[in-house]
């Protein structure tokens, strides 16, 4: 699986962006990259990349995150050192964008630099089991809203369709068709299908480009 | 039932309300319930409903009163400090005998408190929580599925008895994601001859008001209203019993802490301790009868709450203090662990002190 210097994870609220971003960072680190993760979420005070700080430190991944993230201070803020990503081309950067168009506005201020370097991927995280994106058409609408908000176009789709801890291999298989339709509507490739790691064996050979999610945060 | 979807508790309330025929939402953002408003903002325009972010909580609840008077299903949602701001309007809704839904996704208090979950608005929810003699139906969901199901129940009870109803949830239930099945069936219809819908010069006009300057009249409306409350107490109590058949210790817990307690009960049963749970689903009306009956069989009660001990008072009243009632609690945004609850169960089983 090819990657670019900068990978942007964006999508509908609660689609799994942060979880995939964290796992993708581990994946790139394992490939020997010098990895930095930036949390650009200005929408949600909970479930932030900072929750994985310990895992990142152990793995040697740099985290750029607002000092208010995961602090219970309900203050939307961007860390000033996000700009260091744009200035240091030796690092492989992952940017975790807040949900929906509202979250994507924060990315807009970096759009010109990201586009002029032109070594990025912007991935749309799709979960067909979320209530506002049951169909490819619904998802495509949200994609357009996000692109309008951040002034960057998506380059590929990640199928992260799941029902949380109760997801079965069957649930994943029955999401493939809708993901394919989203790919046809938007003209974008499906980069990968992210699944809980214990489902990988069941799905090998049935779904292309499986991406196992080994790190999972749970609340209750 | 429809297809399974993965929802946050807050989203489940919003979607379920729309399916229950609620076409009017008025609110003001506050963590941890903001997703209800965000969801309504996205969905209401698509279904021909109204989403309005008011200039304040006080404005929002008075907009709710206005729509409620027309007989349309209407709701607002907030979290603890915001519900305090709405309390004056909730009293007016009760005093005007109109149905409406208020959702409280509780956070730690008092004051501004914090944004982590709590159950410390129990008193505020079930003891009136505003001025005047009144009650509201209070429902306490314990899963994302129940966030959806009880929202529909709340609208039905509010309509049936012309009272305000409240969903008393907490930040955990609001934020957590679980698969949910949403109903496809049409919402129940209620006759509302009292509603302000325009007389078309064909009937006497209806009046919706909570001002009564003659004390005799005000007393009479209060007596009549409380007769309705008695009907609710007799007919609408909801609770879940868990492993109570042979239980010697009865855990009483609602909402998210009931889930924690369930895990502890399974562990305690594995140790041979006869423990079960009564989970109130309606906090008002409180499941008094089943608790009173349990007091004749069990040797002790344990209230598990995320506050300094509020529901414990209602357990003591319901059981007429026949047996000791112990408390296992965390507060300020902290959630008790199954281990803490288990330790308390073991201590009680070994005859621990109050």
PDB file of N, CA, C and O in Angstrom, chain A residues 36-106:
ATOM      1  N   UNK A  36       4.740  11.813  12.395  1.00  0.00           N
ATOM      2  CA  UNK A  36       4.145  12.811  13.279  1.00  0.00           C
ATOM      3  C   UNK A  36       2.633  12.811  13.068  1.00  0.00           C
ATOM      4  O   UNK A  36       2.167  12.685  11.936  1.00  0.00           O
ATOM      5  N   UNK A  37       1.895  12.886  14.158  1.00  0.00           N
ATOM      6  CA  UNK A  37       0.432  12.944  14.082  1.00  0.00           C
ATOM      7  C   UNK A  37      -0.027  14.297  14.593  1.00  0.00           C
ATOM      8  O   UNK A  37       0.409  14.735  15.664  1.00  0.00           O
ATOM      9  N   UNK A  38      -0.897  14.955  13.823  1.00  0.00           N
ATOM     10  CA  UNK A  38      -1.438  16.244  14.270  1.00  0.00           C
ATOM     11  C   UNK A  38      -2.943  16.142  14.456  1.00  0.00           C
ATOM     12  O   UNK A  38      -3.668  15.666  13.585  1.00  0.00           O
ATOM     13  N   UNK A  39      -3.411  16.587  15.613  1.00  0.00           N
ATOM     14  CA  UNK A  39      -4.843  16.581  15.941  1.00  0.00           C
ATOM     15  C   UNK A  39      -5.418  17.952  15.610  1.00  0.00           C
ATOM     16  O   UNK A  39      -5.102  18.941  16.261  1.00  0.00           O
ATOM     17  N   UNK A  40      -6.255  18.002  14.559  1.00  0.00           N
ATOM     18  CA  UNK A  40      -6.843  19.275  14.154  1.00  0.00           C
ATOM     19  C   UNK A  40      -8.320  19.360  14.517  1.00  0.00           C
ATOM     20  O   UNK A  40      -9.064  20.165  13.961  1.00  0.00           O
ATOM     21  N   UNK A  41      -8.755  18.506  15.460  1.00  0.00           N
ATOM     22  CA  UNK A  41     -10.175  18.481  15.805  1.00  0.00           C
ATOM     23  C   UNK A  41     -10.537  19.698  16.654  1.00  0.00           C
ATOM     24  O   UNK A  41     -10.024  19.877  17.758  1.00  0.00           O
ATOM     25  N   UNK A  42     -11.415  20.540  16.115  1.00  0.00           N
ATOM     26  CA  UNK A  42     -11.884  21.692  16.899  1.00  0.00           C
ATOM     27  C   UNK A  42     -13.349  21.515  17.292  1.00  0.00           C
ATOM     28  O   UNK A  42     -13.980  22.423  17.799  1.00  0.00           O
ATOM     29  N   UNK A  43     -13.905  20.302  17.037  1.00  0.00           N
ATOM     30  CA  UNK A  43     -15.338  20.100  17.258  1.00  0.00           C
ATOM     31  C   UNK A  43     -15.616  19.342  18.549  1.00  0.00           C
ATOM     32  O   UNK A  43     -16.498  19.697  19.313  1.00  0.00           O
ATOM     33  N   UNK A  44     -14.865  18.270  18.792  1.00  0.00           N
ATOM     34  CA  UNK A  44     -15.223  17.335  19.853  1.00  0.00           C
ATOM     35  C   UNK A  44     -14.176  17.336  20.969  1.00  0.00           C
ATOM     36  O   UNK A  44     -13.003  17.111  20.707  1.00  0.00           O
ATOM     37  N   UNK A  45     -14.602  17.578  22.213  1.00  0.00           N
ATOM     38  CA  UNK A  45     -13.624  17.545  23.310  1.00  0.00           C
ATOM     39  C   UNK A  45     -13.261  16.133  23.772  1.00  0.00           C
ATOM     40  O   UNK A  45     -12.345  15.963  24.554  1.00  0.00           O
ATOM     41  N   UNK A  46     -14.000  15.124  23.307  1.00  0.00           N
ATOM     42  CA  UNK A  46     -13.755  13.742  23.734  1.00  0.00           C
ATOM     43  C   UNK A  46     -13.100  12.936  22.603  1.00  0.00           C
ATOM     44  O   UNK A  46     -13.139  13.332  21.448  1.00  0.00           O
ATOM     45  N   UNK A  47     -12.601  11.734  22.967  1.00  0.00           N
ATOM     46  CA  UNK A  47     -12.066  10.763  21.976  1.00  0.00           C
ATOM     47  C   UNK A  47     -11.049  11.408  21.045  1.00  0.00           C
ATOM     48  O   UNK A  47     -11.250  11.474  19.831  1.00  0.00           O
ATOM     49  N   UNK A  48      -9.942  11.873  21.614  1.00  0.00           N
ATOM     50  CA  UNK A  48      -8.942  12.573  20.808  1.00  0.00           C
ATOM     51  C   UNK A  48      -7.692  11.717  20.651  1.00  0.00           C
ATOM     52  O   UNK A  48      -7.469  10.771  21.412  1.00  0.00           O
ATOM     53  N   UNK A  49      -6.862  12.084  19.649  1.00  0.00           N
ATOM     54  CA  UNK A  49      -5.630  11.321  19.432  1.00  0.00           C
ATOM     55  C   UNK A  49      -4.758  11.327  20.684  1.00  0.00           C
ATOM     56  O   UNK A  49      -3.993  10.407  20.908  1.00  0.00           O
ATOM     57  N   UNK A  50      -4.899  12.372  21.513  1.00  0.00           N
ATOM     58  CA  UNK A  50      -4.082  12.447  22.728  1.00  0.00           C
ATOM     59  C   UNK A  50      -4.341  11.257  23.662  1.00  0.00           C
ATOM     60  O   UNK A  50      -3.473  10.890  24.460  1.00  0.00           O
ATOM     61  N   UNK A  51      -5.539  10.634  23.532  1.00  0.00           N
ATOM     62  CA  UNK A  51      -5.829   9.452  24.344  1.00  0.00           C
ATOM     63  C   UNK A  51      -4.826   8.333  24.063  1.00  0.00           C
ATOM     64  O   UNK A  51      -4.699   7.404  24.848  1.00  0.00           O
ATOM     65  N   UNK A  52      -4.146   8.409  22.892  1.00  0.00           N
ATOM     66  CA  UNK A  52      -3.177   7.369  22.519  1.00  0.00           C
ATOM     67  C   UNK A  52      -1.738   7.816  22.770  1.00  0.00           C
ATOM     68  O   UNK A  52      -0.794   7.194  22.269  1.00  0.00           O
ATOM     69  N   UNK A  53      -1.561   8.888  23.542  1.00  0.00           N
ATOM     70  CA  UNK A  53      -0.232   9.472  23.762  1.00  0.00           C
ATOM     71  C   UNK A  53       0.784   8.435  24.221  1.00  0.00           C
ATOM     72  O   UNK A  53       1.910   8.380  23.721  1.00  0.00           O
ATOM     73  N   UNK A  54       0.364   7.580  25.153  1.00  0.00           N
ATOM     74  CA  UNK A  54       1.290   6.584  25.691  1.00  0.00           C
ATOM     75  C   UNK A  54       1.787   5.647  24.595  1.00  0.00           C
ATOM     76  O   UNK A  54       2.992   5.373  24.500  1.00  0.00           O
ATOM     77  N   UNK A  55       0.851   5.163  23.751  1.00  0.00           N
ATOM     78  CA  UNK A  55       1.228   4.275  22.642  1.00  0.00           C
ATOM     79  C   UNK A  55       2.184   4.989  21.688  1.00  0.00           C
ATOM     80  O   UNK A  55       3.142   4.400  21.195  1.00  0.00           O
ATOM     81  N   UNK A  56       1.905   6.266  21.409  1.00  0.00           N
ATOM     82  CA  UNK A  56       2.752   7.039  20.495  1.00  0.00           C
ATOM     83  C   UNK A  56       4.162   7.176  21.067  1.00  0.00           C
ATOM     84  O   UNK A  56       5.154   7.010  20.363  1.00  0.00           O
ATOM     85  N   UNK A  57       4.245   7.504  22.355  1.00  0.00           N
ATOM     86  CA  UNK A  57       5.562   7.705  22.973  1.00  0.00           C
ATOM     87  C   UNK A  57       6.370   6.424  22.924  1.00  0.00           C
ATOM     88  O   UNK A  57       7.561   6.437  22.616  1.00  0.00           O
ATOM     89  N   UNK A  58       5.696   5.315  23.199  1.00  0.00           N
ATOM     90  CA  UNK A  58       6.369   4.017  23.169  1.00  0.00           C
ATOM     91  C   UNK A  58       6.899   3.724  21.767  1.00  0.00           C
ATOM     92  O   UNK A  58       7.982   3.197  21.585  1.00  0.00           O
ATOM     93  N   UNK A  59       6.101   4.083  20.759  1.00  0.00           N
ATOM     94  CA  UNK A  59       6.456   3.770  19.376  1.00  0.00           C
ATOM     95  C   UNK A  59       7.405   4.814  18.779  1.00  0.00           C
ATOM     96  O   UNK A  59       7.945   4.606  17.697  1.00  0.00           O
ATOM     97  N   UNK A  60       7.600   5.937  19.483  1.00  0.00           N
ATOM     98  CA  UNK A  60       8.456   6.993  18.950  1.00  0.00           C
ATOM     99  C   UNK A  60       7.763   7.843  17.908  1.00  0.00           C
ATOM    100  O   UNK A  60       8.382   8.295  16.939  1.00  0.00           O
ATOM    101  N   UNK A  61       6.466   8.042  18.077  1.00  0.00           N
ATOM    102  CA  UNK A  61       5.700   8.886  17.158  1.00  0.00           C
ATOM    103  C   UNK A  61       5.466  10.234  17.834  1.00  0.00           C
ATOM    104  O   UNK A  61       5.087  10.300  19.000  1.00  0.00           O
ATOM    105  N   UNK A  62       5.711  11.318  17.071  1.00  0.00           N
ATOM    106  CA  UNK A  62       5.522  12.663  17.647  1.00  0.00           C
ATOM    107  C   UNK A  62       4.041  13.045  17.528  1.00  0.00           C
ATOM    108  O   UNK A  62       3.427  12.828  16.489  1.00  0.00           O
ATOM    109  N   UNK A  63       3.486  13.600  18.601  1.00  0.00           N
ATOM    110  CA  UNK A  63       2.087  14.039  18.570  1.00  0.00           C
ATOM    111  C   UNK A  63       2.028  15.552  18.690  1.00  0.00           C
ATOM    112  O   UNK A  63       2.629  16.138  19.583  1.00  0.00           O
ATOM    113  N   UNK A  64       1.302  16.150  17.748  1.00  0.00           N
ATOM    114  CA  UNK A  64       1.028  17.582  17.835  1.00  0.00           C
ATOM    115  C   UNK A  64      -0.435  17.729  18.203  1.00  0.00           C
ATOM    116  O   UNK A  64      -1.320  17.301  17.463  1.00  0.00           O
ATOM    117  N   UNK A  65      -0.680  18.304  19.366  1.00  0.00           N
ATOM    118  CA  UNK A  65      -2.049  18.340  19.846  1.00  0.00           C
ATOM    119  C   UNK A  65      -2.212  19.552  20.747  1.00  0.00           C
ATOM    120  O   UNK A  65      -1.282  19.936  21.458  1.00  0.00           O
ATOM    121  N   UNK A  66      -3.384  20.133  20.704  1.00  0.00           N
ATOM    122  CA  UNK A  66      -3.666  21.271  21.580  1.00  0.00           C
ATOM    123  C   UNK A  66      -3.506  20.851  23.026  1.00  0.00           C
ATOM    124  O   UNK A  66      -3.863  19.740  23.398  1.00  0.00           O
ATOM    125  N   UNK A  67      -2.930  21.749  23.829  1.00  0.00           N
ATOM    126  CA  UNK A  67      -2.772  21.397  25.246  1.00  0.00           C
ATOM    127  C   UNK A  67      -4.130  21.222  25.924  1.00  0.00           C
ATOM    128  O   UNK A  67      -4.218  20.708  27.021  1.00  0.00           O
ATOM    129  N   UNK A  68      -5.196  21.655  25.255  1.00  0.00           N
ATOM    130  CA  UNK A  68      -6.527  21.518  25.841  1.00  0.00           C
ATOM    131  C   UNK A  68      -7.211  20.212  25.429  1.00  0.00           C
ATOM    132  O   UNK A  68      -8.257  19.864  25.963  1.00  0.00           O
ATOM    133  N   UNK A  69      -6.616  19.474  24.463  1.00  0.00           N
ATOM    134  CA  UNK A  69      -7.235  18.224  24.024  1.00  0.00           C
ATOM    135  C   UNK A  69      -7.251  17.226  25.181  1.00  0.00           C
ATOM    136  O   UNK A  69      -6.269  17.124  25.924  1.00  0.00           O
ATOM    137  N   UNK A  70      -8.364  16.497  25.343  1.00  0.00           N
ATOM    138  CA  UNK A  70      -8.514  15.494  26.397  1.00  0.00           C
ATOM    139  C   UNK A  70      -8.229  16.056  27.789  1.00  0.00           C
ATOM    140  O   UNK A  70      -7.811  15.333  28.681  1.00  0.00           O
ATOM    141  N   UNK A  71      -8.419  17.357  27.979  1.00  0.00           N
ATOM    142  CA  UNK A  71      -8.167  17.952  29.297  1.00  0.00           C
ATOM    143  C   UNK A  71      -9.470  18.316  29.981  1.00  0.00           C
ATOM    144  O   UNK A  71      -9.464  18.830  31.096  1.00  0.00           O
ATOM    145  N   UNK A  72     -10.595  18.100  29.299  1.00  0.00           N
ATOM    146  CA  UNK A  72     -11.922  18.504  29.771  1.00  0.00           C
ATOM    147  C   UNK A  72     -12.146  20.007  29.702  1.00  0.00           C
ATOM    148  O   UNK A  72     -13.195  20.488  30.122  1.00  0.00           O
ATOM    149  N   UNK A  73     -11.136  20.751  29.220  1.00  0.00           N
ATOM    150  CA  UNK A  73     -11.395  22.160  28.953  1.00  0.00           C
ATOM    151  C   UNK A  73     -12.020  22.204  27.567  1.00  0.00           C
ATOM    152  O   UNK A  73     -11.393  21.829  26.591  1.00  0.00           O
ATOM    153  N   UNK A  74     -13.272  22.604  27.528  1.00  0.00           N
ATOM    154  CA  UNK A  74     -14.047  22.516  26.287  1.00  0.00           C
ATOM    155  C   UNK A  74     -13.721  23.720  25.413  1.00  0.00           C
ATOM    156  O   UNK A  74     -14.542  24.598  25.220  1.00  0.00           O
ATOM    157  N   UNK A  75     -12.471  23.766  24.924  1.00  0.00           N
ATOM    158  CA  UNK A  75     -11.999  24.955  24.211  1.00  0.00           C
ATOM    159  C   UNK A  75     -11.435  24.553  22.860  1.00  0.00           C
ATOM    160  O   UNK A  75     -10.394  23.915  22.787  1.00  0.00           O
ATOM    161  N   UNK A  76     -12.137  24.891  21.774  1.00  0.00           N
ATOM    162  CA  UNK A  76     -11.613  24.537  20.449  1.00  0.00           C
ATOM    163  C   UNK A  76     -10.340  25.333  20.184  1.00  0.00           C
ATOM    164  O   UNK A  76     -10.378  26.556  20.189  1.00  0.00           O
ATOM    165  N   UNK A  77      -9.221  24.645  20.001  1.00  0.00           N
ATOM    166  CA  UNK A  77      -7.970  25.363  19.775  1.00  0.00           C
ATOM    167  C   UNK A  77      -7.070  24.531  18.874  1.00  0.00           C
ATOM    168  O   UNK A  77      -7.107  23.305  18.907  1.00  0.00           O
ATOM    169  N   UNK A  78      -6.264  25.229  18.060  1.00  0.00           N
ATOM    170  CA  UNK A  78      -5.301  24.540  17.201  1.00  0.00           C
ATOM    171  C   UNK A  78      -3.901  24.741  17.779  1.00  0.00           C
ATOM    172  O   UNK A  78      -3.546  25.843  18.173  1.00  0.00           O
ATOM    173  N   UNK A  79      -3.097  23.670  17.806  1.00  0.00           N
ATOM    174  CA  UNK A  79      -1.731  23.824  18.298  1.00  0.00           C
ATOM    175  C   UNK A  79      -0.893  24.614  17.291  1.00  0.00           C
ATOM    176  O   UNK A  79      -1.023  24.404  16.079  1.00  0.00           O
ATOM    177  N   UNK A  80      -0.004  25.510  17.802  1.00  0.00           N
ATOM    178  CA  UNK A  80       0.755  26.352  16.867  1.00  0.00           C
ATOM    179  C   UNK A  80       1.766  25.552  16.055  1.00  0.00           C
ATOM    180  O   UNK A  80       2.105  25.904  14.944  1.00  0.00           O
ATOM    181  N   UNK A  81       2.243  24.408  16.601  1.00  0.00           N
ATOM    182  CA  UNK A  81       3.305  23.675  15.895  1.00  0.00           C
ATOM    183  C   UNK A  81       2.812  22.810  14.738  1.00  0.00           C
ATOM    184  O   UNK A  81       3.578  22.051  14.175  1.00  0.00           O
ATOM    185  N   UNK A  82       1.528  22.947  14.359  1.00  0.00           N
ATOM    186  CA  UNK A  82       1.067  22.251  13.151  1.00  0.00           C
ATOM    187  C   UNK A  82       1.903  22.704  11.950  1.00  0.00           C
ATOM    188  O   UNK A  82       2.210  21.910  11.052  1.00  0.00           O
ATOM    189  N   UNK A  83       2.311  23.985  11.982  1.00  0.00           N
ATOM    190  CA  UNK A  83       3.091  24.506  10.849  1.00  0.00           C
ATOM    191  C   UNK A  83       4.412  23.758  10.667  1.00  0.00           C
ATOM    192  O   UNK A  83       4.964  23.724   9.578  1.00  0.00           O
ATOM    193  N   UNK A  84       4.931  23.145  11.755  1.00  0.00           N
ATOM    194  CA  UNK A  84       6.216  22.436  11.634  1.00  0.00           C
ATOM    195  C   UNK A  84       6.095  21.278  10.645  1.00  0.00           C
ATOM    196  O   UNK A  84       7.070  20.894  10.002  1.00  0.00           O
ATOM    197  N   UNK A  85       4.887  20.734  10.513  1.00  0.00           N
ATOM    198  CA  UNK A  85       4.661  19.650   9.546  1.00  0.00           C
ATOM    199  C   UNK A  85       4.962  20.131   8.137  1.00  0.00           C
ATOM    200  O   UNK A  85       5.576  19.433   7.322  1.00  0.00           O
ATOM    201  N   UNK A  86       4.496  21.338   7.865  1.00  0.00           N
ATOM    202  CA  UNK A  86       4.618  21.848   6.502  1.00  0.00           C
ATOM    203  C   UNK A  86       6.054  22.242   6.190  1.00  0.00           C
ATOM    204  O   UNK A  86       6.473  22.259   5.033  1.00  0.00           O
ATOM    205  N   UNK A  87       6.853  22.555   7.236  1.00  0.00           N
ATOM    206  CA  UNK A  87       8.225  23.012   7.029  1.00  0.00           C
ATOM    207  C   UNK A  87       9.235  21.877   7.023  1.00  0.00           C
ATOM    208  O   UNK A  87      10.372  22.072   6.611  1.00  0.00           O
ATOM    209  N   UNK A  88       8.857  20.702   7.512  1.00  0.00           N
ATOM    210  CA  UNK A  88       9.838  19.614   7.636  1.00  0.00           C
ATOM    211  C   UNK A  88       9.462  18.430   6.753  1.00  0.00           C
ATOM    212  O   UNK A  88       8.739  17.534   7.172  1.00  0.00           O
ATOM    213  N   UNK A  89      10.000  18.393   5.530  1.00  0.00           N
ATOM    214  CA  UNK A  89       9.597  17.339   4.585  1.00  0.00           C
ATOM    215  C   UNK A  89      10.190  15.968   4.912  1.00  0.00           C
ATOM    216  O   UNK A  89       9.879  14.996   4.218  1.00  0.00           O
ATOM    217  N   UNK A  90      11.032  15.859   5.956  1.00  0.00           N
ATOM    218  CA  UNK A  90      11.575  14.530   6.285  1.00  0.00           C
ATOM    219  C   UNK A  90      10.609  13.736   7.148  1.00  0.00           C
ATOM    220  O   UNK A  90      10.785  12.545   7.343  1.00  0.00           O
ATOM    221  N   UNK A  91       9.578  14.401   7.655  1.00  0.00           N
ATOM    222  CA  UNK A  91       8.598  13.691   8.483  1.00  0.00           C
ATOM    223  C   UNK A  91       7.405  13.242   7.645  1.00  0.00           C
ATOM    224  O   UNK A  91       7.000  13.918   6.707  1.00  0.00           O
ATOM    225  N   UNK A  92       6.857  12.095   8.037  1.00  0.00           N
ATOM    226  CA  UNK A  92       5.650  11.590   7.402  1.00  0.00           C
ATOM    227  C   UNK A  92       4.482  11.992   8.312  1.00  0.00           C
ATOM    228  O   UNK A  92       4.426  11.563   9.461  1.00  0.00           O
ATOM    229  N   UNK A  93       3.595  12.826   7.786  1.00  0.00           N
ATOM    230  CA  UNK A  93       2.600  13.437   8.674  1.00  0.00           C
ATOM    231  C   UNK A  93       1.207  12.865   8.483  1.00  0.00           C
ATOM    232  O   UNK A  93       0.785  12.578   7.360  1.00  0.00           O
ATOM    233  N   UNK A  94       0.516  12.719   9.607  1.00  0.00           N
ATOM    234  CA  UNK A  94      -0.891  12.319   9.591  1.00  0.00           C
ATOM    235  C   UNK A  94      -1.689  13.424  10.245  1.00  0.00           C
ATOM    236  O   UNK A  94      -1.355  13.871  11.347  1.00  0.00           O
ATOM    237  N   UNK A  95      -2.711  13.891   9.560  1.00  0.00           N
ATOM    238  CA  UNK A  95      -3.540  14.944  10.135  1.00  0.00           C
ATOM    239  C   UNK A  95      -4.950  14.408  10.358  1.00  0.00           C
ATOM    240  O   UNK A  95      -5.603  13.930   9.435  1.00  0.00           O
ATOM    241  N   UNK A  96      -5.395  14.506  11.608  1.00  0.00           N
ATOM    242  CA  UNK A  96      -6.704  14.002  12.020  1.00  0.00           C
ATOM    243  C   UNK A  96      -7.653  15.197  12.093  1.00  0.00           C
ATOM    244  O   UNK A  96      -7.523  16.056  12.962  1.00  0.00           O
ATOM    245  N   UNK A  97      -8.591  15.246  11.149  1.00  0.00           N
ATOM    246  CA  UNK A  97      -9.450  16.424  10.994  1.00  0.00           C
ATOM    247  C   UNK A  97     -10.768  16.199  11.737  1.00  0.00           C
ATOM    248  O   UNK A  97     -11.289  15.083  11.778  1.00  0.00           O
ATOM    249  N   UNK A  98     -11.340  17.240  12.304  1.00  0.00           N
ATOM    250  CA  UNK A  98     -12.617  17.144  13.019  1.00  0.00           C
ATOM    251  C   UNK A  98     -13.755  16.754  12.071  1.00  0.00           C
ATOM    252  O   UNK A  98     -13.635  16.861  10.857  1.00  0.00           O
ATOM    253  N   UNK A  99     -14.867  16.315  12.638  1.00  0.00           N
ATOM    254  CA  UNK A  99     -15.968  15.765  11.861  1.00  0.00           C
ATOM    255  C   UNK A  99     -16.725  16.771  11.019  1.00  0.00           C
ATOM    256  O   UNK A  99     -16.837  17.938  11.378  1.00  0.00           O
ATOM    257  N   UNK A 100     -17.228  16.288   9.881  1.00  0.00           N
ATOM    258  CA  UNK A 100     -18.098  17.075   9.000  1.00  0.00           C
ATOM    259  C   UNK A 100     -17.407  18.339   8.473  1.00  0.00           C
ATOM    260  O   UNK A 100     -16.216  18.546   8.679  1.00  0.00           O
ATOM    261  N   UNK A 101     -18.193  19.186   7.795  1.00  0.00           N
ATOM    262  CA  UNK A 101     -17.635  20.428   7.258  1.00  0.00           C
ATOM    263  C   UNK A 101     -17.174  21.352   8.377  1.00  0.00           C
ATOM    264  O   UNK A 101     -16.179  22.053   8.255  1.00  0.00           O
ATOM    265  N   UNK A 102     -17.888  21.308   9.510  1.00  0.00           N
ATOM    266  CA  UNK A 102     -17.505  22.187  10.620  1.00  0.00           C
ATOM    267  C   UNK A 102     -16.097  21.908  11.107  1.00  0.00           C
ATOM    268  O   UNK A 102     -15.326  22.819  11.414  1.00  0.00           O
ATOM    269  N   UNK A 103     -15.768  20.623  11.199  1.00  0.00           N
ATOM    270  CA  UNK A 103     -14.430  20.248  11.633  1.00  0.00           C
ATOM    271  C   UNK A 103     -13.388  20.567  10.575  1.00  0.00           C
ATOM    272  O   UNK A 103     -12.240  20.878  10.885  1.00  0.00           O
ATOM    273  N   UNK A 104     -13.795  20.501   9.300  1.00  0.00           N
ATOM    274  CA  UNK A 104     -12.842  20.668   8.190  1.00  0.00           C
ATOM    275  C   UNK A 104     -12.426  22.122   7.982  1.00  0.00           C
ATOM    276  O   UNK A 104     -11.396  22.382   7.350  1.00  0.00           O
ATOM    277  N   UNK A 105     -13.198  23.064   8.500  1.00  0.00           N
ATOM    278  CA  UNK A 105     -12.800  24.475   8.345  1.00  0.00           C
ATOM    279  C   UNK A 105     -11.385  24.714   8.865  1.00  0.00           C
ATOM    280  O   UNK A 105     -10.631  25.491   8.299  1.00  0.00           O
ATOM    281  N   UNK A 106     -11.040  24.016   9.965  1.00  0.00           N
ATOM    282  CA  UNK A 106      -9.729  24.237  10.590  1.00  0.00           C
ATOM    283  C   UNK A 106      -8.586  23.852   9.664  1.00  0.00           C
ATOM    284  O   UNK A 106      -7.482  24.391   9.765  1.00  0.00           O
TER     285      UNK A 106
END
